[in-house]
């Protein structure tokens, strides 16, 4: 496939707020981030503060937590809001084409280069480049990106002219990049270039009080698509609030979409239409003391690990545990398999 086509597949230059103004309700910036939990309020504040400064931002969080939404909010709250927001999925870069994709190429630079082409970085110059899934970059791609960020300039393949880059860099990952660096899978020097301002998007289970607001919002949006008019019963809301949501907000959206399809056109939607795993949550009695303690331990340890950026020795010190003690606790609480930890 020609490099041009590859680039088009991999980059979507999403609408700026000017487009948003034209196409209906204007929700831009941090207002996109719904939820009144302490964690969400703190995140909105952090995004607004980070947006005003020119420094690179690294967004970490589990899949479906809203990292891309945070990236957009950063762009829209900042001085570049009228410029391009280019989202680049790093997982799809091929090693062979990375240079032409990032930097572009001159006419005749290689067989088939019939015309000169701008690369992704030049095309988004002046705006924000969002390096999504940055933890997936190959070692070669990491090296190329590092050079560019260090030099602040690019040179097209097959050309000697350098061009200065004026970009806001925002990166996201559902891995813990510090942990990846500790294990030798991510360059530490690149980590330091990207992780200047650090934003952690908490999982939905750590901000259960947001579930009601999100569910109502996405239920209304789903009904606009299905033209339905049914309401969610109180028991249904309770079941949604009690679920753990391993797939976070995206899973909630999907469950509501399936529910809207199964729901009657009018009246109340009871919990019996929910998937069995979620429904059971509503049928359950109140938790025992042991269960409540375990839930508390899980959230507490999870937060400490997230704060420590996955560095277990740091988290262990904060929790007053030995490294082995923490490892055992993580195992016992069933937190081991879950990323990012
Ligand atoms: N706080 C929030 N308020 C409203 N919508 C949200 C919020 N957080 C996430 N969403 C919605 O949930 C969906 C998933 O969010 P997003 O794509 O930003 O997640 P992500 O962290 O980038 O996920 P992944 O790691 O899988 O790419 C999107 O439709 C987004 O609009
Ligand atoms: Mg994403």
PDB file of N, CA and C in Angstrom, residues 269-340:
ATOM      1  N   UNK A 269     -37.424   0.120  32.256  1.00  0.00           N
ATOM      2  CA  UNK A 269     -36.572  -1.004  31.890  1.00  0.00           C
ATOM      3  C   UNK A 269     -36.024  -1.606  33.176  1.00  0.00           C
ATOM      4  N   UNK A 270     -36.482  -2.786  33.487  1.00  0.00           N
ATOM      5  CA  UNK A 270     -36.059  -3.452  34.726  1.00  0.00           C
ATOM      6  C   UNK A 270     -34.717  -4.146  34.561  1.00  0.00           C
ATOM      7  N   UNK A 271     -34.121  -4.569  35.675  1.00  0.00           N
ATOM      8  CA  UNK A 271     -32.792  -5.186  35.614  1.00  0.00           C
ATOM      9  C   UNK A 271     -32.784  -6.546  34.923  1.00  0.00           C
ATOM     10  N   UNK A 272     -33.974  -7.157  34.738  1.00  0.00           N
ATOM     11  CA  UNK A 272     -33.983  -8.490  34.120  1.00  0.00           C
ATOM     12  C   UNK A 272     -33.452  -8.470  32.690  1.00  0.00           C
ATOM     13  N   UNK A 273     -33.416  -7.278  32.063  1.00  0.00           N
ATOM     14  CA  UNK A 273     -32.896  -7.213  30.693  1.00  0.00           C
ATOM     15  C   UNK A 273     -31.376  -7.021  30.640  1.00  0.00           C
ATOM     16  N   UNK A 274     -30.771  -6.861  31.804  1.00  0.00           N
ATOM     17  CA  UNK A 274     -29.311  -6.681  31.856  1.00  0.00           C
ATOM     18  C   UNK A 274     -28.605  -8.027  31.708  1.00  0.00           C
ATOM     19  N   UNK A 275     -27.338  -8.017  31.273  1.00  0.00           N
ATOM     20  CA  UNK A 275     -26.582  -9.279  31.254  1.00  0.00           C
ATOM     21  C   UNK A 275     -26.536  -9.880  32.655  1.00  0.00           C
ATOM     22  N   UNK A 276     -26.505 -11.217  32.725  1.00  0.00           N
ATOM     23  CA  UNK A 276     -26.625 -11.909  34.019  1.00  0.00           C
ATOM     24  C   UNK A 276     -25.592 -11.412  35.037  1.00  0.00           C
ATOM     25  N   UNK A 277     -24.378 -11.206  34.580  1.00  0.00           N
ATOM     26  CA  UNK A 277     -23.308 -10.824  35.525  1.00  0.00           C
ATOM     27  C   UNK A 277     -23.621  -9.495  36.207  1.00  0.00           C
ATOM     28  N   UNK A 278     -24.240  -8.597  35.471  1.00  0.00           N
ATOM     29  CA  UNK A 278     -24.563  -7.280  36.043  1.00  0.00           C
ATOM     30  C   UNK A 278     -25.827  -7.367  36.894  1.00  0.00           C
ATOM     31  N   UNK A 279     -26.772  -8.163  36.410  1.00  0.00           N
ATOM     32  CA  UNK A 279     -28.055  -8.304  37.110  1.00  0.00           C
ATOM     33  C   UNK A 279     -27.845  -8.845  38.518  1.00  0.00           C
ATOM     34  N   UNK A 280     -26.936  -9.802  38.594  1.00  0.00           N
ATOM     35  CA  UNK A 280     -26.693 -10.428  39.910  1.00  0.00           C
ATOM     36  C   UNK A 280     -26.285  -9.398  40.954  1.00  0.00           C
ATOM     37  N   UNK A 281     -25.568  -8.382  40.478  1.00  0.00           N
ATOM     38  CA  UNK A 281     -25.097  -7.361  41.426  1.00  0.00           C
ATOM     39  C   UNK A 281     -26.277  -6.724  42.146  1.00  0.00           C
ATOM     40  N   UNK A 282     -27.393  -6.548  41.436  1.00  0.00           N
ATOM     41  CA  UNK A 282     -28.561  -5.901  42.035  1.00  0.00           C
ATOM     42  C   UNK A 282     -29.277  -6.830  42.997  1.00  0.00           C
ATOM     43  N   UNK A 283     -29.184  -8.140  42.702  1.00  0.00           N
ATOM     44  CA  UNK A 283     -29.910  -9.101  43.530  1.00  0.00           C
ATOM     45  C   UNK A 283     -29.177  -9.385  44.823  1.00  0.00           C
ATOM     46  N   UNK A 284     -27.902  -9.023  44.832  1.00  0.00           N
ATOM     47  CA  UNK A 284     -27.100  -9.360  46.001  1.00  0.00           C
ATOM     48  C   UNK A 284     -27.511  -8.572  47.234  1.00  0.00           C
ATOM     49  N   UNK A 285     -27.338  -9.261  48.377  1.00  0.00           N
ATOM     50  CA  UNK A 285     -27.589  -8.575  49.648  1.00  0.00           C
ATOM     51  C   UNK A 285     -26.466  -7.573  49.896  1.00  0.00           C
ATOM     52  N   UNK A 286     -26.560  -6.849  50.977  1.00  0.00           N
ATOM     53  CA  UNK A 286     -25.503  -5.903  51.317  1.00  0.00           C
ATOM     54  C   UNK A 286     -24.218  -6.673  51.604  1.00  0.00           C
ATOM     55  N   UNK A 287     -23.062  -6.072  51.314  1.00  0.00           N
ATOM     56  CA  UNK A 287     -21.822  -6.827  51.519  1.00  0.00           C
ATOM     57  C   UNK A 287     -21.552  -7.107  52.990  1.00  0.00           C
ATOM     58  N   UNK A 288     -20.892  -8.222  53.245  1.00  0.00           N
ATOM     59  CA  UNK A 288     -20.467  -8.529  54.615  1.00  0.00           C
ATOM     60  C   UNK A 288     -19.279  -7.628  54.943  1.00  0.00           C
ATOM     61  N   UNK A 289     -18.894  -7.631  56.213  1.00  0.00           N
ATOM     62  CA  UNK A 289     -17.764  -6.810  56.626  1.00  0.00           C
ATOM     63  C   UNK A 289     -16.496  -7.236  55.868  1.00  0.00           C
ATOM     64  N   UNK A 290     -16.335  -8.564  55.729  1.00  0.00           N
ATOM     65  CA  UNK A 290     -15.132  -9.075  55.047  1.00  0.00           C
ATOM     66  C   UNK A 290     -15.096  -8.591  53.589  1.00  0.00           C
ATOM     67  N   UNK A 291     -16.254  -8.627  52.923  1.00  0.00           N
ATOM     68  CA  UNK A 291     -16.309  -8.175  51.531  1.00  0.00           C
ATOM     69  C   UNK A 291     -16.028  -6.679  51.426  1.00  0.00           C
ATOM     70  N   UNK A 292     -16.609  -5.936  52.351  1.00  0.00           N
ATOM     71  CA  UNK A 292     -16.410  -4.482  52.320  1.00  0.00           C
ATOM     72  C   UNK A 292     -14.937  -4.159  52.558  1.00  0.00           C
ATOM     73  N   UNK A 293     -14.301  -4.928  53.474  1.00  0.00           N
ATOM     74  CA  UNK A 293     -12.870  -4.693  53.745  1.00  0.00           C
ATOM     75  C   UNK A 293     -12.039  -4.997  52.519  1.00  0.00           C
ATOM     76  N   UNK A 294     -12.403  -6.095  51.862  1.00  0.00           N
ATOM     77  CA  UNK A 294     -11.648  -6.486  50.676  1.00  0.00           C
ATOM     78  C   UNK A 294     -11.791  -5.412  49.586  1.00  0.00           C
ATOM     79  N   UNK A 295     -13.011  -4.903  49.420  1.00  0.00           N
ATOM     80  CA  UNK A 295     -13.238  -3.868  48.407  1.00  0.00           C
ATOM     81  C   UNK A 295     -12.401  -2.637  48.730  1.00  0.00           C
ATOM     82  N   UNK A 296     -12.368  -2.297  50.021  1.00  0.00           N
ATOM     83  CA  UNK A 296     -11.570  -1.138  50.436  1.00  0.00           C
ATOM     84  C   UNK A 296     -10.084  -1.388  50.147  1.00  0.00           C
ATOM     85  N   UNK A 297      -9.604  -2.587  50.563  1.00  0.00           N
ATOM     86  CA  UNK A 297      -8.188  -2.924  50.339  1.00  0.00           C
ATOM     87  C   UNK A 297      -7.834  -2.833  48.859  1.00  0.00           C
ATOM     88  N   UNK A 298      -8.721  -3.374  48.032  1.00  0.00           N
ATOM     89  CA  UNK A 298      -8.464  -3.377  46.582  1.00  0.00           C
ATOM     90  C   UNK A 298      -8.304  -1.949  46.067  1.00  0.00           C
ATOM     91  N   UNK A 299      -9.276  -1.095  46.413  1.00  0.00           N
ATOM     92  CA  UNK A 299      -9.240   0.284  45.910  1.00  0.00           C
ATOM     93  C   UNK A 299      -8.010   1.012  46.447  1.00  0.00           C
ATOM     94  N   UNK A 300      -7.699   0.784  47.720  1.00  0.00           N
ATOM     95  CA  UNK A 300      -6.588   1.483  48.374  1.00  0.00           C
ATOM     96  C   UNK A 300      -5.252   1.098  47.733  1.00  0.00           C
ATOM     97  N   UNK A 301      -5.063  -0.215  47.562  1.00  0.00           N
ATOM     98  CA  UNK A 301      -3.805  -0.710  46.987  1.00  0.00           C
ATOM     99  C   UNK A 301      -3.711  -0.285  45.518  1.00  0.00           C
ATOM    100  N   UNK A 302      -4.824  -0.376  44.825  1.00  0.00           N
ATOM    101  CA  UNK A 302      -4.835   0.011  43.411  1.00  0.00           C
ATOM    102  C   UNK A 302      -4.404   1.473  43.249  1.00  0.00           C
ATOM    103  N   UNK A 303      -4.979   2.325  44.073  1.00  0.00           N
ATOM    104  CA  UNK A 303      -4.650   3.755  43.995  1.00  0.00           C
ATOM    105  C   UNK A 303      -3.174   3.994  44.312  1.00  0.00           C
ATOM    106  N   UNK A 304      -2.660   3.297  45.342  1.00  0.00           N
ATOM    107  CA  UNK A 304      -1.249   3.483  45.722  1.00  0.00           C
ATOM    108  C   UNK A 304      -0.341   3.073  44.568  1.00  0.00           C
ATOM    109  N   UNK A 305      -0.685   1.967  43.900  1.00  0.00           N
ATOM    110  CA  UNK A 305       0.119   1.502  42.776  1.00  0.00           C
ATOM    111  C   UNK A 305       0.045   2.492  41.613  1.00  0.00           C
ATOM    112  N   UNK A 306      -1.143   3.008  41.394  1.00  0.00           N
ATOM    113  CA  UNK A 306      -1.317   3.961  40.292  1.00  0.00           C
ATOM    114  C   UNK A 306      -0.506   5.220  40.568  1.00  0.00           C
ATOM    115  N   UNK A 307      -0.571   5.677  41.832  1.00  0.00           N
ATOM    116  CA  UNK A 307       0.192   6.879  42.194  1.00  0.00           C
ATOM    117  C   UNK A 307       1.679   6.662  42.017  1.00  0.00           C
ATOM    118  N   UNK A 308       2.123   5.432  42.305  1.00  0.00           N
ATOM    119  CA  UNK A 308       3.557   5.130  42.224  1.00  0.00           C
ATOM    120  C   UNK A 308       3.966   4.810  40.787  1.00  0.00           C
ATOM    121  N   UNK A 309       3.018   4.954  39.857  1.00  0.00           N
ATOM    122  CA  UNK A 309       3.338   4.691  38.454  1.00  0.00           C
ATOM    123  C   UNK A 309       3.779   3.250  38.233  1.00  0.00           C
ATOM    124  N   UNK A 310       3.252   2.334  39.021  1.00  0.00           N
ATOM    125  CA  UNK A 310       3.553   0.913  38.829  1.00  0.00           C
ATOM    126  C   UNK A 310       4.842   0.468  39.507  1.00  0.00           C
ATOM    127  N   UNK A 311       5.581   1.416  40.102  1.00  0.00           N
ATOM    128  CA  UNK A 311       6.823   1.014  40.781  1.00  0.00           C
ATOM    129  C   UNK A 311       6.462   0.440  42.149  1.00  0.00           C
ATOM    130  N   UNK A 312       6.529  -0.871  42.202  1.00  0.00           N
ATOM    131  CA  UNK A 312       6.011  -1.554  43.387  1.00  0.00           C
ATOM    132  C   UNK A 312       6.769  -1.212  44.652  1.00  0.00           C
ATOM    133  N   UNK A 313       8.082  -1.008  44.533  1.00  0.00           N
ATOM    134  CA  UNK A 313       8.830  -0.728  45.769  1.00  0.00           C
ATOM    135  C   UNK A 313       8.355   0.591  46.372  1.00  0.00           C
ATOM    136  N   UNK A 314       8.065   1.537  45.486  1.00  0.00           N
ATOM    137  CA  UNK A 314       7.578   2.846  45.950  1.00  0.00           C
ATOM    138  C   UNK A 314       6.212   2.687  46.634  1.00  0.00           C
ATOM    139  N   UNK A 315       5.320   1.941  45.975  1.00  0.00           N
ATOM    140  CA  UNK A 315       3.977   1.725  46.517  1.00  0.00           C
ATOM    141  C   UNK A 315       4.075   0.974  47.849  1.00  0.00           C
ATOM    142  N   UNK A 316       4.966  -0.019  47.909  1.00  0.00           N
ATOM    143  CA  UNK A 316       5.113  -0.809  49.135  1.00  0.00           C
ATOM    144  C   UNK A 316       5.533   0.097  50.291  1.00  0.00           C
ATOM    145  N   UNK A 317       6.477   0.995  50.002  1.00  0.00           N
ATOM    146  CA  UNK A 317       6.946   1.896  51.059  1.00  0.00           C
ATOM    147  C   UNK A 317       5.779   2.751  51.549  1.00  0.00           C
ATOM    148  N   UNK A 318       5.017   3.288  50.610  1.00  0.00           N
ATOM    149  CA  UNK A 318       3.892   4.141  50.984  1.00  0.00           C
ATOM    150  C   UNK A 318       2.865   3.382  51.825  1.00  0.00           C
ATOM    151  N   UNK A 319       2.671   2.109  51.499  1.00  0.00           N
ATOM    152  CA  UNK A 319       1.666   1.307  52.205  1.00  0.00           C
ATOM    153  C   UNK A 319       2.205   0.694  53.493  1.00  0.00           C
ATOM    154  N   UNK A 320       3.483   0.882  53.732  1.00  0.00           N
ATOM    155  CA  UNK A 320       4.092   0.313  54.937  1.00  0.00           C
ATOM    156  C   UNK A 320       4.240  -1.193  54.840  1.00  0.00           C
ATOM    157  N   UNK A 321       4.503  -1.688  53.639  1.00  0.00           N
ATOM    158  CA  UNK A 321       4.651  -3.136  53.436  1.00  0.00           C
ATOM    159  C   UNK A 321       6.033  -3.419  52.852  1.00  0.00           C
ATOM    160  N   UNK A 322       6.446  -4.682  52.955  1.00  0.00           N
ATOM    161  CA  UNK A 322       7.651  -5.077  52.225  1.00  0.00           C
ATOM    162  C   UNK A 322       7.233  -5.308  50.778  1.00  0.00           C
ATOM    163  N   UNK A 323       8.230  -5.385  49.885  1.00  0.00           N
ATOM    164  CA  UNK A 323       7.916  -5.602  48.474  1.00  0.00           C
ATOM    165  C   UNK A 323       7.195  -6.946  48.296  1.00  0.00           C
ATOM    166  N   UNK A 324       7.694  -7.965  49.043  1.00  0.00           N
ATOM    167  CA  UNK A 324       7.074  -9.301  48.946  1.00  0.00           C
ATOM    168  C   UNK A 324       5.662  -9.269  49.526  1.00  0.00           C
ATOM    169  N   UNK A 325       5.514  -8.503  50.627  1.00  0.00           N
ATOM    170  CA  UNK A 325       4.198  -8.385  51.256  1.00  0.00           C
ATOM    171  C   UNK A 325       3.189  -7.795  50.280  1.00  0.00           C
ATOM    172  N   UNK A 326       3.640  -6.777  49.551  1.00  0.00           N
ATOM    173  CA  UNK A 326       2.750  -6.137  48.572  1.00  0.00           C
ATOM    174  C   UNK A 326       2.427  -7.117  47.438  1.00  0.00           C
ATOM    175  N   UNK A 327       3.452  -7.848  46.992  1.00  0.00           N
ATOM    176  CA  UNK A 327       3.231  -8.807  45.892  1.00  0.00           C
ATOM    177  C   UNK A 327       2.164  -9.815  46.300  1.00  0.00           C
ATOM    178  N   UNK A 328       2.239 -10.305  47.531  1.00  0.00           N
ATOM    179  CA  UNK A 328       1.261 -11.290  48.002  1.00  0.00           C
ATOM    180  C   UNK A 328      -0.132 -10.673  48.071  1.00  0.00           C
ATOM    181  N   UNK A 329      -0.177  -9.437  48.575  1.00  0.00           N
ATOM    182  CA  UNK A 329      -1.471  -8.758  48.715  1.00  0.00           C
ATOM    183  C   UNK A 329      -2.109  -8.523  47.343  1.00  0.00           C
ATOM    184  N   UNK A 330      -1.294  -8.087  46.398  1.00  0.00           N
ATOM    185  CA  UNK A 330      -1.778  -7.844  45.033  1.00  0.00           C
ATOM    186  C   UNK A 330      -2.361  -9.130  44.462  1.00  0.00           C
ATOM    187  N   UNK A 331      -1.653 -10.216  44.706  1.00  0.00           N
ATOM    188  CA  UNK A 331      -2.098 -11.537  44.231  1.00  0.00           C
ATOM    189  C   UNK A 331      -3.431 -11.902  44.884  1.00  0.00           C
ATOM    190  N   UNK A 332      -3.497 -11.736  46.216  1.00  0.00           N
ATOM    191  CA  UNK A 332      -4.684 -12.137  46.982  1.00  0.00           C
ATOM    192  C   UNK A 332      -5.905 -11.298  46.598  1.00  0.00           C
ATOM    193  N   UNK A 333      -5.671 -10.037  46.291  1.00  0.00           N
ATOM    194  CA  UNK A 333      -6.793  -9.148  45.958  1.00  0.00           C
ATOM    195  C   UNK A 333      -7.198  -9.260  44.498  1.00  0.00           C
ATOM    196  N   UNK A 334      -6.494 -10.107  43.764  1.00  0.00           N
ATOM    197  CA  UNK A 334      -6.844 -10.295  42.350  1.00  0.00           C
ATOM    198  C   UNK A 334      -6.524  -9.082  41.516  1.00  0.00           C
ATOM    199  N   UNK A 335      -5.483  -8.335  41.915  1.00  0.00           N
ATOM    200  CA  UNK A 335      -5.119  -7.132  41.151  1.00  0.00           C
ATOM    201  C   UNK A 335      -3.995  -7.430  40.173  1.00  0.00           C
ATOM    202  N   UNK A 336      -3.412  -8.633  40.271  1.00  0.00           N
ATOM    203  CA  UNK A 336      -2.177  -8.920  39.531  1.00  0.00           C
ATOM    204  C   UNK A 336      -2.356  -8.860  38.029  1.00  0.00           C
ATOM    205  N   UNK A 337      -3.458  -9.412  37.527  1.00  0.00           N
ATOM    206  CA  UNK A 337      -3.604  -9.526  36.076  1.00  0.00           C
ATOM    207  C   UNK A 337      -4.026  -8.231  35.432  1.00  0.00           C
ATOM    208  N   UNK A 338      -4.415  -7.293  36.269  1.00  0.00           N
ATOM    209  CA  UNK A 338      -5.022  -6.097  35.718  1.00  0.00           C
ATOM    210  C   UNK A 338      -3.981  -5.034  35.375  1.00  0.00           C
ATOM    211  N   UNK A 339      -4.065  -4.464  34.200  1.00  0.00           N
ATOM    212  CA  UNK A 339      -3.189  -3.354  33.852  1.00  0.00           C
ATOM    213  C   UNK A 339      -3.973  -2.067  34.003  1.00  0.00           C
ATOM    214  N   UNK A 340      -3.371  -0.915  34.271  1.00  0.00           N
ATOM    215  CA  UNK A 340      -1.963  -0.779  34.491  1.00  0.00           C
ATOM    216  C   UNK A 340      -1.623  -0.899  35.980  1.00  0.00           C
TER     217      UNK A 340
END
